[in-house]
Amino acid sequence: MFKYFKMKRNEWKIKAVIYGIIASVMDNQQEIIETVKKLFLSLKDISAEDMQQEFISKITELIYEENRKE
């Protein structure tokens, strides 16, 4: 009987840890969703062609900076 209670106590500890991890992942997903919403709202008035050109120029700039550091 004592082993059963000890097993249940350990089971509750494990469940508490797992549920804590799941809750933190869900909180992070909410932050990601909010960030994506803000990004979409800020970019919805920009044409796809302008966005593509800006994206390419930023990537080129980042590559240049990385190569310069090395």
mmCIF file with all atom_site columns, N, CA and C in Angstrom:
data_model
loop_
_atom_site.group_PDB
_atom_site.id
_atom_site.type_symbol
_atom_site.label_atom_id
_atom_site.label_alt_id
_atom_site.label_comp_id
_atom_site.label_asym_id
_atom_site.label_entity_id
_atom_site.label_seq_id
_atom_site.pdbx_PDB_ins_code
_atom_site.Cartn_x
_atom_site.Cartn_y
_atom_site.Cartn_z
_atom_site.occupancy
_atom_site.B_iso_or_equiv
_atom_site.pdbx_formal_charge
_atom_site.auth_seq_id
_atom_site.auth_comp_id
_atom_site.auth_asym_id
_atom_site.auth_atom_id
_atom_site.pdbx_PDB_model_num
ATOM 1   N N  . MET A 1 1  ? 0.821  -1.188 0.000   1.00 0.00 ? 1  MET A N  1
ATOM 2   C CA . MET A 1 1  ? 0.000  0.000  0.000   1.00 0.00 ? 1  MET A CA 1
ATOM 3   C C  . MET A 1 1  ? 0.873  1.263  0.000   1.00 0.00 ? 1  MET A C  1
ATOM 4   N N  . PHE A 1 2  ? 1.959  1.208  0.799   1.00 0.00 ? 2  PHE A N  1
ATOM 5   C CA . PHE A 1 2  ? 2.856  2.363  0.849   1.00 0.00 ? 2  PHE A CA 1
ATOM 6   C C  . PHE A 1 2  ? 3.554  2.578  -0.490  1.00 0.00 ? 2  PHE A C  1
ATOM 7   N N  . LYS A 1 3  ? 3.884  1.486  -1.159  1.00 0.00 ? 3  LYS A N  1
ATOM 8   C CA . LYS A 1 3  ? 4.515  1.604  -2.474  1.00 0.00 ? 3  LYS A CA 1
ATOM 9   C C  . LYS A 1 3  ? 3.565  2.265  -3.457  1.00 0.00 ? 3  LYS A C  1
ATOM 10  N N  . TYR A 1 4  ? 2.291  1.976  -3.362  1.00 0.00 ? 4  TYR A N  1
ATOM 11  C CA . TYR A 1 4  ? 1.305  2.572  -4.257  1.00 0.00 ? 4  TYR A CA 1
ATOM 12  C C  . TYR A 1 4  ? 1.263  4.086  -4.065  1.00 0.00 ? 4  TYR A C  1
ATOM 13  N N  . PHE A 1 5  ? 1.206  4.538  -2.812  1.00 0.00 ? 5  PHE A N  1
ATOM 14  C CA . PHE A 1 5  ? 1.173  5.976  -2.543  1.00 0.00 ? 5  PHE A CA 1
ATOM 15  C C  . PHE A 1 5  ? 2.464  6.657  -2.984  1.00 0.00 ? 5  PHE A C  1
ATOM 16  N N  . LYS A 1 6  ? 3.583  5.989  -2.771  1.00 0.00 ? 6  LYS A N  1
ATOM 17  C CA . LYS A 1 6  ? 4.858  6.541  -3.201  1.00 0.00 ? 6  LYS A CA 1
ATOM 18  C C  . LYS A 1 6  ? 4.901  6.642  -4.733  1.00 0.00 ? 6  LYS A C  1
ATOM 19  N N  . MET A 1 7  ? 4.382  5.612  -5.417  1.00 0.00 ? 7  MET A N  1
ATOM 20  C CA . MET A 1 7  ? 4.341  5.621  -6.873  1.00 0.00 ? 7  MET A CA 1
ATOM 21  C C  . MET A 1 7  ? 3.442  6.758  -7.368  1.00 0.00 ? 7  MET A C  1
ATOM 22  N N  . LYS A 1 8  ? 2.295  6.947  -6.739  1.00 0.00 ? 8  LYS A N  1
ATOM 23  C CA . LYS A 1 8  ? 1.377  8.009  -7.140  1.00 0.00 ? 8  LYS A CA 1
ATOM 24  C C  . LYS A 1 8  ? 2.004  9.378  -6.918  1.00 0.00 ? 8  LYS A C  1
ATOM 25  N N  . ARG A 1 9  ? 2.704  9.550  -5.821  1.00 0.00 ? 9  ARG A N  1
ATOM 26  C CA . ARG A 1 9  ? 3.374  10.820 -5.543  1.00 0.00 ? 9  ARG A CA 1
ATOM 27  C C  . ARG A 1 9  ? 4.415  11.126 -6.617  1.00 0.00 ? 9  ARG A C  1
ATOM 28  N N  . ASN A 1 10 ? 5.202  10.125 -6.989  1.00 0.00 ? 10 ASN A N  1
ATOM 29  C CA . ASN A 1 10 ? 6.197  10.313 -8.057  1.00 0.00 ? 10 ASN A CA 1
ATOM 30  C C  . ASN A 1 10 ? 5.521  10.586 -9.396  1.00 0.00 ? 10 ASN A C  1
ATOM 31  N N  . GLU A 1 11 ? 4.399  9.919  -9.644  1.00 0.00 ? 11 GLU A N  1
ATOM 32  C CA . GLU A 1 11 ? 3.644  10.156 -10.869 1.00 0.00 ? 11 GLU A CA 1
ATOM 33  C C  . GLU A 1 11 ? 3.161  11.600 -10.928 1.00 0.00 ? 11 GLU A C  1
ATOM 34  N N  . TRP A 1 12 ? 2.686  12.138 -9.820  1.00 0.00 ? 12 TRP A N  1
ATOM 35  C CA . TRP A 1 12 ? 2.207  13.525 -9.776  1.00 0.00 ? 12 TRP A CA 1
ATOM 36  C C  . TRP A 1 12 ? 3.344  14.512 -10.014 1.00 0.00 ? 12 TRP A C  1
ATOM 37  N N  . LYS A 1 13 ? 4.518  14.178 -9.473  1.00 0.00 ? 13 LYS A N  1
ATOM 38  C CA . LYS A 1 13 ? 5.683  15.041 -9.699  1.00 0.00 ? 13 LYS A CA 1
ATOM 39  C C  . LYS A 1 13 ? 6.024  15.105 -11.192 1.00 0.00 ? 13 LYS A C  1
ATOM 40  N N  . ILE A 1 14 ? 6.045  13.937 -11.824 1.00 0.00 ? 14 ILE A N  1
ATOM 41  C CA . ILE A 1 14 ? 6.366  13.884 -13.255 1.00 0.00 ? 14 ILE A CA 1
ATOM 42  C C  . ILE A 1 14 ? 5.310  14.629 -14.066 1.00 0.00 ? 14 ILE A C  1
ATOM 43  N N  . LYS A 1 15 ? 4.044  14.427 -13.743 1.00 0.00 ? 15 LYS A N  1
ATOM 44  C CA . LYS A 1 15 ? 2.972  15.124 -14.459 1.00 0.00 ? 15 LYS A CA 1
ATOM 45  C C  . LYS A 1 15 ? 3.094  16.631 -14.279 1.00 0.00 ? 15 LYS A C  1
ATOM 46  N N  . ALA A 1 16 ? 3.450  17.073 -13.085 1.00 0.00 ? 16 ALA A N  1
ATOM 47  C CA . ALA A 1 16 ? 3.595  18.507 -12.835 1.00 0.00 ? 16 ALA A CA 1
ATOM 48  C C  . ALA A 1 16 ? 4.705  19.102 -13.699 1.00 0.00 ? 16 ALA A C  1
ATOM 49  N N  . VAL A 1 17 ? 5.807  18.387 -13.839 1.00 0.00 ? 17 VAL A N  1
ATOM 50  C CA . VAL A 1 17 ? 6.908  18.862 -14.670 1.00 0.00 ? 17 VAL A CA 1
ATOM 51  C C  . VAL A 1 17 ? 6.493  18.902 -16.143 1.00 0.00 ? 17 VAL A C  1
ATOM 52  N N  . ILE A 1 18 ? 5.855  17.841 -16.600 1.00 0.00 ? 18 ILE A N  1
ATOM 53  C CA . ILE A 1 18 ? 5.433  17.779 -18.010 1.00 0.00 ? 18 ILE A CA 1
ATOM 54  C C  . ILE A 1 18 ? 4.409  18.863 -18.309 1.00 0.00 ? 18 ILE A C  1
ATOM 55  N N  . TYR A 1 19 ? 3.430  19.040 -17.422 1.00 0.00 ? 19 TYR A N  1
ATOM 56  C CA . TYR A 1 19 ? 2.426  20.077 -17.645 1.00 0.00 ? 19 TYR A CA 1
ATOM 57  C C  . TYR A 1 19 ? 3.043  21.473 -17.606 1.00 0.00 ? 19 TYR A C  1
ATOM 58  N N  . GLY A 1 20 ? 4.048  21.665 -16.786 1.00 0.00 ? 20 GLY A N  1
ATOM 59  C CA . GLY A 1 20 ? 4.752  22.947 -16.746 1.00 0.00 ? 20 GLY A CA 1
ATOM 60  C C  . GLY A 1 20 ? 5.454  23.240 -18.056 1.00 0.00 ? 20 GLY A C  1
ATOM 61  N N  . ILE A 1 21 ? 6.085  22.218 -18.624 1.00 0.00 ? 21 ILE A N  1
ATOM 62  C CA . ILE A 1 21 ? 6.765  22.387 -19.915 1.00 0.00 ? 21 ILE A CA 1
ATOM 63  C C  . ILE A 1 21 ? 5.748  22.702 -21.001 1.00 0.00 ? 21 ILE A C  1
ATOM 64  N N  . ILE A 1 22 ? 4.635  21.993 -21.016 1.00 0.00 ? 22 ILE A N  1
ATOM 65  C CA . ILE A 1 22 ? 3.601  22.235 -22.019 1.00 0.00 ? 22 ILE A CA 1
ATOM 66  C C  . ILE A 1 22 ? 3.042  23.647 -21.888 1.00 0.00 ? 22 ILE A C  1
ATOM 67  N N  . ALA A 1 23 ? 2.824  24.094 -20.672 1.00 0.00 ? 23 ALA A N  1
ATOM 68  C CA . ALA A 1 23 ? 2.299  25.447 -20.452 1.00 0.00 ? 23 ALA A CA 1
ATOM 69  C C  . ALA A 1 23 ? 3.283  26.503 -20.949 1.00 0.00 ? 23 ALA A C  1
ATOM 70  N N  . SER A 1 24 ? 4.571  26.306 -20.720 1.00 0.00 ? 24 SER A N  1
ATOM 71  C CA . SER A 1 24 ? 5.554  27.292 -21.174 1.00 0.00 ? 24 SER A CA 1
ATOM 72  C C  . SER A 1 24 ? 5.642  27.323 -22.695 1.00 0.00 ? 24 SER A C  1
ATOM 73  N N  . VAL A 1 25 ? 5.524  26.160 -23.331 1.00 0.00 ? 25 VAL A N  1
ATOM 74  C CA . VAL A 1 25 ? 5.533  26.120 -24.800 1.00 0.00 ? 25 VAL A CA 1
ATOM 75  C C  . VAL A 1 25 ? 4.314  26.851 -25.345 1.00 0.00 ? 25 VAL A C  1
ATOM 76  N N  . MET A 1 26 ? 3.172  26.641 -24.730 1.00 0.00 ? 26 MET A N  1
ATOM 77  C CA . MET A 1 26 ? 1.949  27.314 -25.182 1.00 0.00 ? 26 MET A CA 1
ATOM 78  C C  . MET A 1 26 ? 2.060  28.825 -25.002 1.00 0.00 ? 26 MET A C  1
ATOM 79  N N  . ASP A 1 27 ? 2.668  29.273 -23.923 1.00 0.00 ? 27 ASP A N  1
ATOM 80  C CA . ASP A 1 27 ? 2.871  30.709 -23.716 1.00 0.00 ? 27 ASP A CA 1
ATOM 81  C C  . ASP A 1 27 ? 3.772  31.282 -24.796 1.00 0.00 ? 27 ASP A C  1
ATOM 82  N N  . ASN A 1 28 ? 4.835  30.557 -25.143 1.00 0.00 ? 28 ASN A N  1
ATOM 83  C CA . ASN A 1 28 ? 5.748  31.019 -26.185 1.00 0.00 ? 28 ASN A CA 1
ATOM 84  C C  . ASN A 1 28 ? 5.063  31.076 -27.535 1.00 0.00 ? 28 ASN A C  1
ATOM 85  N N  . GLN A 1 29 ? 4.194  30.124 -27.808 1.00 0.00 ? 29 GLN A N  1
ATOM 86  C CA . GLN A 1 29 ? 3.478  30.136 -29.075 1.00 0.00 ? 29 GLN A CA 1
ATOM 87  C C  . GLN A 1 29 ? 2.580  31.357 -29.171 1.00 0.00 ? 29 GLN A C  1
ATOM 88  N N  . GLN A 1 30 ? 1.978  31.751 -28.075 1.00 0.00 ? 30 GLN A N  1
ATOM 89  C CA . GLN A 1 30 ? 1.115  32.928 -28.081 1.00 0.00 ? 30 GLN A CA 1
ATOM 90  C C  . GLN A 1 30 ? 1.926  34.178 -28.424 1.00 0.00 ? 30 GLN A C  1
ATOM 91  N N  . GLU A 1 31 ? 3.127  34.280 -27.884 1.00 0.00 ? 31 GLU A N  1
ATOM 92  C CA . GLU A 1 31 ? 4.001  35.408 -28.194 1.00 0.00 ? 31 GLU A CA 1
ATOM 93  C C  . GLU A 1 31 ? 4.390  35.403 -29.674 1.00 0.00 ? 31 GLU A C  1
ATOM 94  N N  . ILE A 1 32 ? 4.657  34.234 -30.216 1.00 0.00 ? 32 ILE A N  1
ATOM 95  C CA . ILE A 1 32 ? 5.019  34.116 -31.633 1.00 0.00 ? 32 ILE A CA 1
ATOM 96  C C  . ILE A 1 32 ? 3.849  34.526 -32.507 1.00 0.00 ? 32 ILE A C  1
ATOM 97  N N  . ILE A 1 33 ? 2.653  34.083 -32.142 1.00 0.00 ? 33 ILE A N  1
ATOM 98  C CA . ILE A 1 33 ? 1.459  34.435 -32.916 1.00 0.00 ? 33 ILE A CA 1
ATOM 99  C C  . ILE A 1 33 ? 1.241  35.939 -32.901 1.00 0.00 ? 33 ILE A C  1
ATOM 100 N N  . GLU A 1 34 ? 1.405  36.571 -31.750 1.00 0.00 ? 34 GLU A N  1
ATOM 101 C CA . GLU A 1 34 ? 1.245  38.022 -31.659 1.00 0.00 ? 34 GLU A CA 1
ATOM 102 C C  . GLU A 1 34 ? 2.289  38.744 -32.508 1.00 0.00 ? 34 GLU A C  1
ATOM 103 N N  . THR A 1 35 ? 3.510  38.257 -32.505 1.00 0.00 ? 35 THR A N  1
ATOM 104 C CA . THR A 1 35 ? 4.567  38.869 -33.311 1.00 0.00 ? 35 THR A CA 1
ATOM 105 C C  . THR A 1 35 ? 4.258  38.751 -34.801 1.00 0.00 ? 35 THR A C  1
ATOM 106 N N  . VAL A 1 36 ? 3.776  37.581 -35.219 1.00 0.00 ? 36 VAL A N  1
ATOM 107 C CA . VAL A 1 36 ? 3.424  37.382 -36.628 1.00 0.00 ? 36 VAL A CA 1
ATOM 108 C C  . VAL A 1 36 ? 2.263  38.292 -37.022 1.00 0.00 ? 36 VAL A C  1
ATOM 109 N N  . LYS A 1 37 ? 1.293  38.455 -36.133 1.00 0.00 ? 37 LYS A N  1
ATOM 110 C CA . LYS A 1 37 ? 0.170  39.357 -36.423 1.00 0.00 ? 37 LYS A CA 1
ATOM 111 C C  . LYS A 1 37 ? 0.656  40.786 -36.620 1.00 0.00 ? 37 LYS A C  1
ATOM 112 N N  . LYS A 1 38 ? 1.543  41.237 -35.734 1.00 0.00 ? 38 LYS A N  1
ATOM 113 C CA . LYS A 1 38 ? 2.077  42.594 -35.850 1.00 0.00 ? 38 LYS A CA 1
ATOM 114 C C  . LYS A 1 38 ? 2.879  42.756 -37.137 1.00 0.00 ? 38 LYS A C  1
ATOM 115 N N  . LEU A 1 39 ? 3.658  41.737 -37.477 1.00 0.00 ? 39 LEU A N  1
ATOM 116 C CA . LEU A 1 39 ? 4.443  41.782 -38.707 1.00 0.00 ? 39 LEU A CA 1
ATOM 117 C C  . LEU A 1 39 ? 3.528  41.863 -39.919 1.00 0.00 ? 39 LEU A C  1
ATOM 118 N N  . PHE A 1 40 ? 2.490  41.059 -39.937 1.00 0.00 ? 40 PHE A N  1
ATOM 119 C CA . PHE A 1 40 ? 1.548  41.080 -41.059 1.00 0.00 ? 40 PHE A CA 1
ATOM 120 C C  . PHE A 1 40 ? 0.874  42.442 -41.192 1.00 0.00 ? 40 PHE A C  1
ATOM 121 N N  . LEU A 1 41 ? 0.444  43.007 -40.078 1.00 0.00 ? 41 LEU A N  1
ATOM 122 C CA . LEU A 1 41 ? -0.213 44.314 -40.129 1.00 0.00 ? 41 LEU A CA 1
ATOM 123 C C  . LEU A 1 41 ? 0.723  45.405 -40.626 1.00 0.00 ? 41 LEU A C  1
ATOM 124 N N  . SER A 1 42 ? 1.990  45.299 -40.259 1.00 0.00 ? 42 SER A N  1
ATOM 125 C CA . SER A 1 42 ? 2.928  46.329 -40.700 1.00 0.00 ? 42 SER A CA 1
ATOM 126 C C  . SER A 1 42 ? 3.315  46.172 -42.164 1.00 0.00 ? 42 SER A C  1
ATOM 127 N N  . LEU A 1 43 ? 3.183  44.955 -42.719 1.00 0.00 ? 43 LEU A N  1
ATOM 128 C CA . LEU A 1 43 ? 3.612  44.713 -44.095 1.00 0.00 ? 43 LEU A CA 1
ATOM 129 C C  . LEU A 1 43 ? 2.466  44.594 -45.088 1.00 0.00 ? 43 LEU A C  1
ATOM 130 N N  . LYS A 1 44 ? 1.228  44.695 -44.646 1.00 0.00 ? 44 LYS A N  1
ATOM 131 C CA . LYS A 1 44 ? 0.118  44.425 -45.559 1.00 0.00 ? 44 LYS A CA 1
ATOM 132 C C  . LYS A 1 44 ? -0.035 45.490 -46.648 1.00 0.00 ? 44 LYS A C  1
ATOM 133 N N  . ASP A 1 45 ? 0.462  46.694 -46.453 1.00 0.00 ? 45 ASP A N  1
ATOM 134 C CA . ASP A 1 45 ? 0.337  47.753 -47.453 1.00 0.00 ? 45 ASP A CA 1
ATOM 135 C C  . ASP A 1 45 ? 1.505  47.804 -48.431 1.00 0.00 ? 45 ASP A C  1
ATOM 136 N N  . ILE A 1 46 ? 2.511  46.967 -48.225 1.00 0.00 ? 46 ILE A N  1
ATOM 137 C CA . ILE A 1 46 ? 3.692  46.955 -49.084 1.00 0.00 ? 46 ILE A CA 1
ATOM 138 C C  . ILE A 1 46 ? 3.479  45.921 -50.187 1.00 0.00 ? 46 ILE A C  1
ATOM 139 N N  . SER A 1 47 ? 3.825  46.283 -51.414 1.00 0.00 ? 47 SER A N  1
ATOM 140 C CA . SER A 1 47 ? 3.653  45.334 -52.516 1.00 0.00 ? 47 SER A CA 1
ATOM 141 C C  . SER A 1 47 ? 4.666  44.196 -52.397 1.00 0.00 ? 47 SER A C  1
ATOM 142 N N  . ALA A 1 48 ? 4.343  43.082 -53.017 1.00 0.00 ? 48 ALA A N  1
ATOM 143 C CA . ALA A 1 48 ? 5.210  41.903 -52.953 1.00 0.00 ? 48 ALA A CA 1
ATOM 144 C C  . ALA A 1 48 ? 6.562  42.181 -53.599 1.00 0.00 ? 48 ALA A C  1
ATOM 145 N N  . GLU A 1 49 ? 6.563  42.947 -54.674 1.00 0.00 ? 49 GLU A N  1
ATOM 146 C CA . GLU A 1 49 ? 7.810  43.258 -55.363 1.00 0.00 ? 49 GLU A CA 1
ATOM 147 C C  . GLU A 1 49 ? 8.731  44.117 -54.493 1.00 0.00 ? 49 GLU A C  1
ATOM 148 N N  . ASP A 1 50 ? 8.164  45.121 -53.836 1.00 0.00 ? 50 ASP A N  1
ATOM 149 C CA . ASP A 1 50 ? 8.959  45.966 -52.933 1.00 0.00 ? 50 ASP A CA 1
ATOM 150 C C  . ASP A 1 50 ? 9.494  45.154 -51.759 1.00 0.00 ? 50 ASP A C  1
ATOM 151 N N  . MET A 1 51 ? 8.651  44.273 -51.241 1.00 0.00 ? 51 MET A N  1
ATOM 152 C CA . MET A 1 51 ? 9.064  43.451 -50.112 1.00 0.00 ? 51 MET A CA 1
ATOM 153 C C  . MET A 1 51 ? 10.191 42.510 -50.519 1.00 0.00 ? 51 MET A C  1
ATOM 154 N N  . GLN A 1 52 ? 10.101 41.948 -51.713 1.00 0.00 ? 52 GLN A N  1
ATOM 155 C CA . GLN A 1 52 ? 11.147 41.059 -52.212 1.00 0.00 ? 52 GLN A CA 1
ATOM 156 C C  . GLN A 1 52 ? 12.465 41.808 -52.367 1.00 0.00 ? 52 GLN A C  1
ATOM 157 N N  . GLN A 1 53 ? 12.421 42.993 -52.925 1.00 0.00 ? 53 GLN A N  1
ATOM 158 C CA . GLN A 1 53 ? 13.640 43.785 -53.105 1.00 0.00 ? 53 GLN A CA 1
ATOM 159 C C  . GLN A 1 53 ? 14.261 44.145 -51.754 1.00 0.00 ? 53 GLN A C  1
ATOM 160 N N  . GLU A 1 54 ? 13.431 44.527 -50.807 1.00 0.00 ? 54 GLU A N  1
ATOM 161 C CA . GLU A 1 54 ? 13.926 44.871 -49.462 1.00 0.00 ? 54 GLU A CA 1
ATOM 162 C C  . GLU A 1 54 ? 14.536 43.646 -48.787 1.00 0.00 ? 54 GLU A C  1
ATOM 163 N N  . PHE A 1 55 ? 13.890 42.505 -48.925 1.00 0.00 ? 55 PHE A N  1
ATOM 164 C CA . PHE A 1 55 ? 14.386 41.264 -48.340 1.00 0.00 ? 55 PHE A CA 1
ATOM 165 C C  . PHE A 1 55 ? 15.745 40.895 -48.915 1.00 0.00 ? 55 PHE A C  1
ATOM 166 N N  . ILE A 1 56 ? 15.859 40.971 -50.229 1.00 0.00 ? 56 ILE A N  1
ATOM 167 C CA . ILE A 1 56 ? 17.128 40.631 -50.890 1.00 0.00 ? 56 ILE A CA 1
ATOM 168 C C  . ILE A 1 56 ? 18.230 41.590 -50.463 1.00 0.00 ? 56 ILE A C  1
ATOM 169 N N  . SER A 1 57 ? 17.912 42.863 -50.360 1.00 0.00 ? 57 SER A N  1
ATOM 170 C CA . SER A 1 57 ? 18.947 43.825 -49.958 1.00 0.00 ? 57 SER A CA 1
ATOM 171 C C  . SER A 1 57 ? 19.387 43.599 -48.514 1.00 0.00 ? 57 SER A C  1
ATOM 172 N N  . LYS A 1 58 ? 18.459 43.248 -47.643 1.00 0.00 ? 58 LYS A N  1
ATOM 173 C CA . LYS A 1 58 ? 18.832 42.980 -46.242 1.00 0.00 ? 58 LYS A CA 1
ATOM 174 C C  . LYS A 1 58 ? 19.677 41.721 -46.123 1.00 0.00 ? 58 LYS A C  1
ATOM 175 N N  . ILE A 1 59 ? 19.329 40.678 -46.870 1.00 0.00 ? 59 ILE A N  1
ATOM 176 C CA . ILE A 1 59 ? 20.137 39.454 -46.834 1.00 0.00 ? 59 ILE A CA 1
ATOM 177 C C  . ILE A 1 59 ? 21.539 39.727 -47.367 1.00 0.00 ? 59 ILE A C  1
ATOM 178 N N  . THR A 1 60 ? 21.624 40.481 -48.452 1.00 0.00 ? 60 THR A N  1
ATOM 179 C CA . THR A 1 60 ? 22.927 40.834 -49.011 1.00 0.00 ? 60 THR A CA 1
ATOM 180 C C  . THR A 1 60 ? 23.755 41.615 -47.998 1.00 0.00 ? 60 THR A C  1
ATOM 181 N N  . GLU A 1 61 ? 23.107 42.524 -47.318 1.00 0.00 ? 61 GLU A N  1
ATOM 182 C CA . GLU A 1 61 ? 23.789 43.323 -46.304 1.00 0.00 ? 61 GLU A CA 1
ATOM 183 C C  . GLU A 1 61 ? 24.298 42.443 -45.161 1.00 0.00 ? 61 GLU A C  1
ATOM 184 N N  . LEU A 1 62 ? 23.476 41.510 -44.699 1.00 0.00 ? 62 LEU A N  1
ATOM 185 C CA . LEU A 1 62 ? 23.886 40.608 -43.618 1.00 0.00 ? 62 LEU A CA 1
ATOM 186 C C  . LEU A 1 62 ? 25.055 39.717 -44.048 1.00 0.00 ? 62 LEU A C  1
ATOM 187 N N  . ILE A 1 63 ? 25.005 39.201 -45.268 1.00 0.00 ? 63 ILE A N  1
ATOM 188 C CA . ILE A 1 63 ? 26.100 38.363 -45.765 1.00 0.00 ? 63 ILE A CA 1
ATOM 189 C C  . ILE A 1 63 ? 27.388 39.172 -45.854 1.00 0.00 ? 63 ILE A C  1
ATOM 190 N N  . TYR A 1 64 ? 27.278 40.381 -46.336 1.00 0.00 ? 64 TYR A N  1
ATOM 191 C CA . TYR A 1 64 ? 28.451 41.249 -46.440 1.00 0.00 ? 64 TYR A CA 1
ATOM 192 C C  . TYR A 1 64 ? 29.060 41.504 -45.059 1.00 0.00 ? 64 TYR A C  1
ATOM 193 N N  . GLU A 1 65 ? 28.219 41.796 -44.076 1.00 0.00 ? 65 GLU A N  1
ATOM 194 C CA . GLU A 1 65 ? 28.711 42.065 -42.717 1.00 0.00 ? 65 GLU A CA 1
ATOM 195 C C  . GLU A 1 65 ? 29.373 40.823 -42.114 1.00 0.00 ? 65 GLU A C  1
ATOM 196 N N  . GLU A 1 66 ? 28.789 39.658 -42.349 1.00 0.00 ? 66 GLU A N  1
ATOM 197 C CA . GLU A 1 66 ? 29.367 38.415 -41.816 1.00 0.00 ? 66 GLU A CA 1
ATOM 198 C C  . GLU A 1 66 ? 30.719 38.123 -42.457 1.00 0.00 ? 66 GLU A C  1
ATOM 199 N N  . ASN A 1 67 ? 30.815 38.335 -43.754 1.00 0.00 ? 67 ASN A N  1
ATOM 200 C CA . ASN A 1 67 ? 32.088 38.093 -44.448 1.00 0.00 ? 67 ASN A CA 1
ATOM 201 C C  . ASN A 1 67 ? 33.152 39.095 -44.029 1.00 0.00 ? 67 ASN A C  1
ATOM 202 N N  . ARG A 1 68 ? 32.738 40.308 -43.746 1.00 0.00 ? 68 ARG A N  1
ATOM 203 C CA . ARG A 1 68 ? 33.677 41.337 -43.301 1.00 0.00 ? 68 ARG A CA 1
ATOM 204 C C  . ARG A 1 68 ? 34.240 41.016 -41.929 1.00 0.00 ? 68 ARG A C  1
ATOM 205 N N  . LYS A 1 69 ? 33.431 40.424 -41.073 1.00 0.00 ? 69 LYS A N  1
ATOM 206 C CA . LYS A 1 69 ? 33.906 40.058 -39.724 1.00 0.00 ? 69 LYS A CA 1
ATOM 207 C C  . LYS A 1 69 ? 34.962 38.969 -39.786 1.00 0.00 ? 69 LYS A C  1
ATOM 208 N N  . GLU A 1 70 ? 34.824 38.065 -40.709 1.00 0.00 ? 70 GLU A N  1
ATOM 209 C CA . GLU A 1 70 ? 35.769 36.942 -40.827 1.00 0.00 ? 70 GLU A CA 1
ATOM 210 C C  . GLU A 1 70 ? 37.017 37.426 -41.480 1.00 0.00 ? 70 GLU A C  1
#
